[in-house]
Coordinates of C-alpha atoms in Angstrom, one line a residue:
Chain A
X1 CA -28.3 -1.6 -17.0
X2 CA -25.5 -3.9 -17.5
X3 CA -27.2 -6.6 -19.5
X4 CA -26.4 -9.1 -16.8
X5 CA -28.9 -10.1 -14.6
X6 CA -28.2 -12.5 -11.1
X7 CA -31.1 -13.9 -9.0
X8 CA -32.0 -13.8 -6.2
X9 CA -31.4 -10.2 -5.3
X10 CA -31.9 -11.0 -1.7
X11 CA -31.1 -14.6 0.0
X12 CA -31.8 -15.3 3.4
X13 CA -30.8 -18.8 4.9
X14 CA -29.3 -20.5 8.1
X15 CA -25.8 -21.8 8.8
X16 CA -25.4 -25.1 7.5
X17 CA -27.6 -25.0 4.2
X18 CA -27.2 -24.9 1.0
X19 CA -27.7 -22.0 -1.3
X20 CA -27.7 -21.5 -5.1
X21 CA -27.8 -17.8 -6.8
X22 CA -27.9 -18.0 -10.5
X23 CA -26.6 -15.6 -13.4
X24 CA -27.1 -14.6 -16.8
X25 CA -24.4 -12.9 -18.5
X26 CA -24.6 -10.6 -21.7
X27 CA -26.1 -11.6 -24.9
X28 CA -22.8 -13.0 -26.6
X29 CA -20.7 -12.8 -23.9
X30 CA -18.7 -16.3 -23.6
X31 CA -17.4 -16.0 -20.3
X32 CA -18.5 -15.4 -16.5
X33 CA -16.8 -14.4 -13.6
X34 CA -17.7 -14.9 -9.9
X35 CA -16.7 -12.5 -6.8
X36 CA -17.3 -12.3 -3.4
X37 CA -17.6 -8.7 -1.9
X38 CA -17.6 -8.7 1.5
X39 CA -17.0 -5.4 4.7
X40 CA -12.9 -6.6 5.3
X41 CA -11.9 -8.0 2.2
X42 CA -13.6 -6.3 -0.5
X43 CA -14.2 -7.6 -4.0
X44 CA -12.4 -10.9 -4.4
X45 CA -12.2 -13.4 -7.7
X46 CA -13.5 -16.6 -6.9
X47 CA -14.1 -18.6 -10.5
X48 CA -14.1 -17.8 -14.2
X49 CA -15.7 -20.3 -16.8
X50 CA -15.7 -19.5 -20.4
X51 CA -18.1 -21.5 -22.6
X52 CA -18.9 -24.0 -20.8
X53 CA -15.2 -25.3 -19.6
X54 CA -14.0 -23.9 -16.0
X55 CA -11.1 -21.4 -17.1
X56 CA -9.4 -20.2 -13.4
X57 CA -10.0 -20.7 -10.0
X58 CA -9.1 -17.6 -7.2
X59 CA -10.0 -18.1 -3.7
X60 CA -13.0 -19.5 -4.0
X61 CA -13.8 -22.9 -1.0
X62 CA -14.1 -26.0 -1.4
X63 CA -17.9 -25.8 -0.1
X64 CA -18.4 -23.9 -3.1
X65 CA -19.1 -25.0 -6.5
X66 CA -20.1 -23.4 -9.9
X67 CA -20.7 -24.3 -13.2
X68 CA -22.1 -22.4 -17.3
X69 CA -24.6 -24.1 -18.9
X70 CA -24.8 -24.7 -23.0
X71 CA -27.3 -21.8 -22.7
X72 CA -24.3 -19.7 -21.1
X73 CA -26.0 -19.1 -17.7
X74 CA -24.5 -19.6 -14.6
X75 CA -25.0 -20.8 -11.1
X76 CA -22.6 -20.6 -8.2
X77 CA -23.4 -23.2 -5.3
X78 CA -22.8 -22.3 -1.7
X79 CA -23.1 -25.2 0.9
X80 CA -22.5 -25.9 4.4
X81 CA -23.1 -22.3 4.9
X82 CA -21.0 -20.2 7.4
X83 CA -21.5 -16.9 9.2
X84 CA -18.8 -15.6 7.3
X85 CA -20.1 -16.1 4.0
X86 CA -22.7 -13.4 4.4
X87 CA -21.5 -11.4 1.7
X88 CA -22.5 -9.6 -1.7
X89 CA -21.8 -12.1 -4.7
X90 CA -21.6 -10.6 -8.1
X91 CA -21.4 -12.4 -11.3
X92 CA -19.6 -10.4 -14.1
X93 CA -19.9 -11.0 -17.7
X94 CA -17.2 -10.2 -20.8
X95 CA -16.8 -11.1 -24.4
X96 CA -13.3 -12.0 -25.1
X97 CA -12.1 -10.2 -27.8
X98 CA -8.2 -10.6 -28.6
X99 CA -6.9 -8.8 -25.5
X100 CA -10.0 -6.6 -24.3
X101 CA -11.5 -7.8 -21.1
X102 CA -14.3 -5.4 -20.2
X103 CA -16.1 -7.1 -17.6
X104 CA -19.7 -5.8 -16.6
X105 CA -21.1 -7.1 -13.6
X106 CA -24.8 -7.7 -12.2
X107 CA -26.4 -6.1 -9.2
X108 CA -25.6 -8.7 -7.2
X109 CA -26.8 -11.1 -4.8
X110 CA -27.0 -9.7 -1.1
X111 CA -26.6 -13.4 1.2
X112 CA -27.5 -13.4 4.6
X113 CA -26.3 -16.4 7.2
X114 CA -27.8 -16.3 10.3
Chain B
X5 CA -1.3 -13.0 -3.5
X6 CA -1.7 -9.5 -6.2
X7 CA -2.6 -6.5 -4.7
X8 CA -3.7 -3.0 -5.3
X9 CA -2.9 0.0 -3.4
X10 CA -5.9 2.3 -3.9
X11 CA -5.7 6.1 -2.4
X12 CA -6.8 7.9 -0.9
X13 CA -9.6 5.7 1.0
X14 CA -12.0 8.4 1.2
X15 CA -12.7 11.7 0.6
X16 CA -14.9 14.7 1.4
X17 CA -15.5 17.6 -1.3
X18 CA -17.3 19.9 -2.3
X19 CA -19.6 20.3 -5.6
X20 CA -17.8 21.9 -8.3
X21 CA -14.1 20.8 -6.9
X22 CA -12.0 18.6 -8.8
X23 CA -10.6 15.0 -7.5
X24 CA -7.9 12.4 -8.3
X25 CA -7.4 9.1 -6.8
X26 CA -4.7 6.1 -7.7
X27 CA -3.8 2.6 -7.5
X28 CA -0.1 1.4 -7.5
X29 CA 0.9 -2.1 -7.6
X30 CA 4.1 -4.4 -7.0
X31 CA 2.7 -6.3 -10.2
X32 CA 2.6 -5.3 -13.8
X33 CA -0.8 -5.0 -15.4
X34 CA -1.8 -5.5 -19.2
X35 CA -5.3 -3.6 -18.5
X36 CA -6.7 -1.1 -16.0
X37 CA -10.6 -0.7 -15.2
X38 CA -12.2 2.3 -13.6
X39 CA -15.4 0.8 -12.0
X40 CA -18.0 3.3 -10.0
X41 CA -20.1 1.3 -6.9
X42 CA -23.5 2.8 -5.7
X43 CA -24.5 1.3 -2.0
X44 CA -26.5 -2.0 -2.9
X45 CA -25.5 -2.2 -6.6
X46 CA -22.9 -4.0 -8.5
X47 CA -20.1 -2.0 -9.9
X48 CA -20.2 -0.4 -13.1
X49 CA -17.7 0.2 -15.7
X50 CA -16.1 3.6 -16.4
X51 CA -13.2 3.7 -18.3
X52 CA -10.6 0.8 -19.8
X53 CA -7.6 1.2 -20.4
X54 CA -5.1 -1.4 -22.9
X55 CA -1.8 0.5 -23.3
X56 CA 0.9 1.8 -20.9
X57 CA 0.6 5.5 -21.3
X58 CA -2.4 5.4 -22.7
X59 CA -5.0 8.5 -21.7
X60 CA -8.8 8.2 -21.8
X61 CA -11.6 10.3 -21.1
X62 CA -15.6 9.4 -20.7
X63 CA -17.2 12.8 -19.9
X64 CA -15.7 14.5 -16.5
X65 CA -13.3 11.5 -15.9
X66 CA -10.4 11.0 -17.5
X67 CA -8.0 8.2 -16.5
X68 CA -4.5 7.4 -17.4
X69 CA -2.6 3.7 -17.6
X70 CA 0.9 4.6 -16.4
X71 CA 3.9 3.9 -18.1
X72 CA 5.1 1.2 -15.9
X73 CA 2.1 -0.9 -16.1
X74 CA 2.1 -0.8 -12.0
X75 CA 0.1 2.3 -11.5
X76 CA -3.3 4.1 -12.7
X77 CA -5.2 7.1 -12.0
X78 CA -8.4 8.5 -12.1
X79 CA -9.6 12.0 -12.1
X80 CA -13.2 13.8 -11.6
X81 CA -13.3 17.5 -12.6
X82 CA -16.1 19.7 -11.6
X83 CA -17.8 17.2 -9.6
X84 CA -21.4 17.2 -8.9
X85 CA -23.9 15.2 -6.1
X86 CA -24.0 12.2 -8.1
X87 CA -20.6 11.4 -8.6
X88 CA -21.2 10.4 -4.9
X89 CA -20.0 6.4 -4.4
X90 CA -17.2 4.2 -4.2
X91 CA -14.9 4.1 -6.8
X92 CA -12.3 1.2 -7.4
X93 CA -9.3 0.5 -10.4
X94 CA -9.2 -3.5 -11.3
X95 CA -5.7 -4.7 -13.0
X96 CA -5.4 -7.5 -15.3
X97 CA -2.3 -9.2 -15.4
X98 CA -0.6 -10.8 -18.3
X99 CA -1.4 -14.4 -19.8
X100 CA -3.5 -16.9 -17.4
X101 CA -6.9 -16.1 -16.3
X102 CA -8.8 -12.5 -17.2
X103 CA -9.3 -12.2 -13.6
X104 CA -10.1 -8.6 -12.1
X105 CA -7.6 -7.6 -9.0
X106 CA -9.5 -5.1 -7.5
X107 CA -7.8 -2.1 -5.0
X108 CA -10.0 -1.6 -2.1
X109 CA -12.1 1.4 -2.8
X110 CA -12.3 5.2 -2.7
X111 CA -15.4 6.4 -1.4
X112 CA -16.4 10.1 -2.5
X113 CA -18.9 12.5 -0.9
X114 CA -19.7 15.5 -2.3
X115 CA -21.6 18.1 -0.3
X116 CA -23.9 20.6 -2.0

């Protein structure tokens, strides 16, 4: 077990809607990453926010949003859903300590667009 | 954008053999992550590595940051059933975001 936990495990929805899966990164841990694994292009950074404050952006759309609470959860919103975004997300979690960037991620979030 | 080269993209052993896979990269990394993928479950950290040259063991795996900063590898000895999964390195590259760059997977079956 990580220490990061992401709800809901399992998301089923339709094209068009508007999903959001949430995340709770490791006790202490300042910062959380989001990325998209999906069959052809494999595990790809989409946002980082460290305490509270957005920190890097990767390939992540413009129907997409996220944003880390004072509490230092997460959520990462997904709207006007496509076929293509079927995908695992995974939120991964890391302290921030001088140079070391161990990031441990969550199980995941399996979405389904149908 | 950054990429990783990760070899081989598979590969079929047999219990008790040992194995060794890679990742190369045009870019120069400041940090290299092992990470081990069950089906279904997020990827889980194996071994870190901070310094060019720099080699680290956790168990059966050892893993080595290479002296350019463009290439890593990772080696199972005596592998057994469970080492069964995907396994991918992750670069980190110097200043900006910690960002992962993650090669595209090695996936390992071991047969009995």
């Amino acid at each position: 077990d990580s220490g990061v936990t992401q709800t809901p495990k399992h998301l089923i929805t339709a094209t068009g809607q508007r999903v959001t899966l949430r995340c709770s990164p490791r006790s202490g841990d300042l910062s959380v990453y989001w990325y998209q694994q999906s069959l052809d292009q494999g595990l790809q950074f989409l946002i980082q926010y460290y305490n509270g404050e957005e920190r890097a952006k990767g390939n992540i759309l413009e129907r997409f949003s996220a944003q880390q609470f004072p509490d230092l959860h997460s959520e990462l919103n997904l709207s006007s859903l496509e076929l293509g975004d079927s995908a695992l997300y995974f939120c991964a979690s890391s302290a921030k300590r001088s140079s070391y960037n161990e990031q441990f991620f969550g199980p995941g979030t399996r979405l389904t667009v149908l | 954008g950054q990429q990783l080269n990760q070899s081989p993209q598979s590969m079929f052993i047999q219990e008790g053999e040992d194995v060794s896979m890679n990742c190369t990269s045009s870019s120069i990394f400041n940090t290299w992550l092992w990470y081990k993928q069950d089906p279904g479950e997020g990827p889980v950290l194996l071994i870190a590595l901070y310094k060019a040259g720099e080699l680290t063991s956790n168990g059966r795996l050892t893993a080595q940051f290479g002296i350019t900063r463009k290439d890593s590898f990772l080696n199972i000895s005596a592998s057994i059933p469970s080492d069964v999964g995907i396994y991918f390195c992750a670069g980190q590259t110097q200043g900006g975001s910690e960002k992962l760059v993650f090669g595209k997977g090695t996936k390992l079956t071991v047969n009995p």
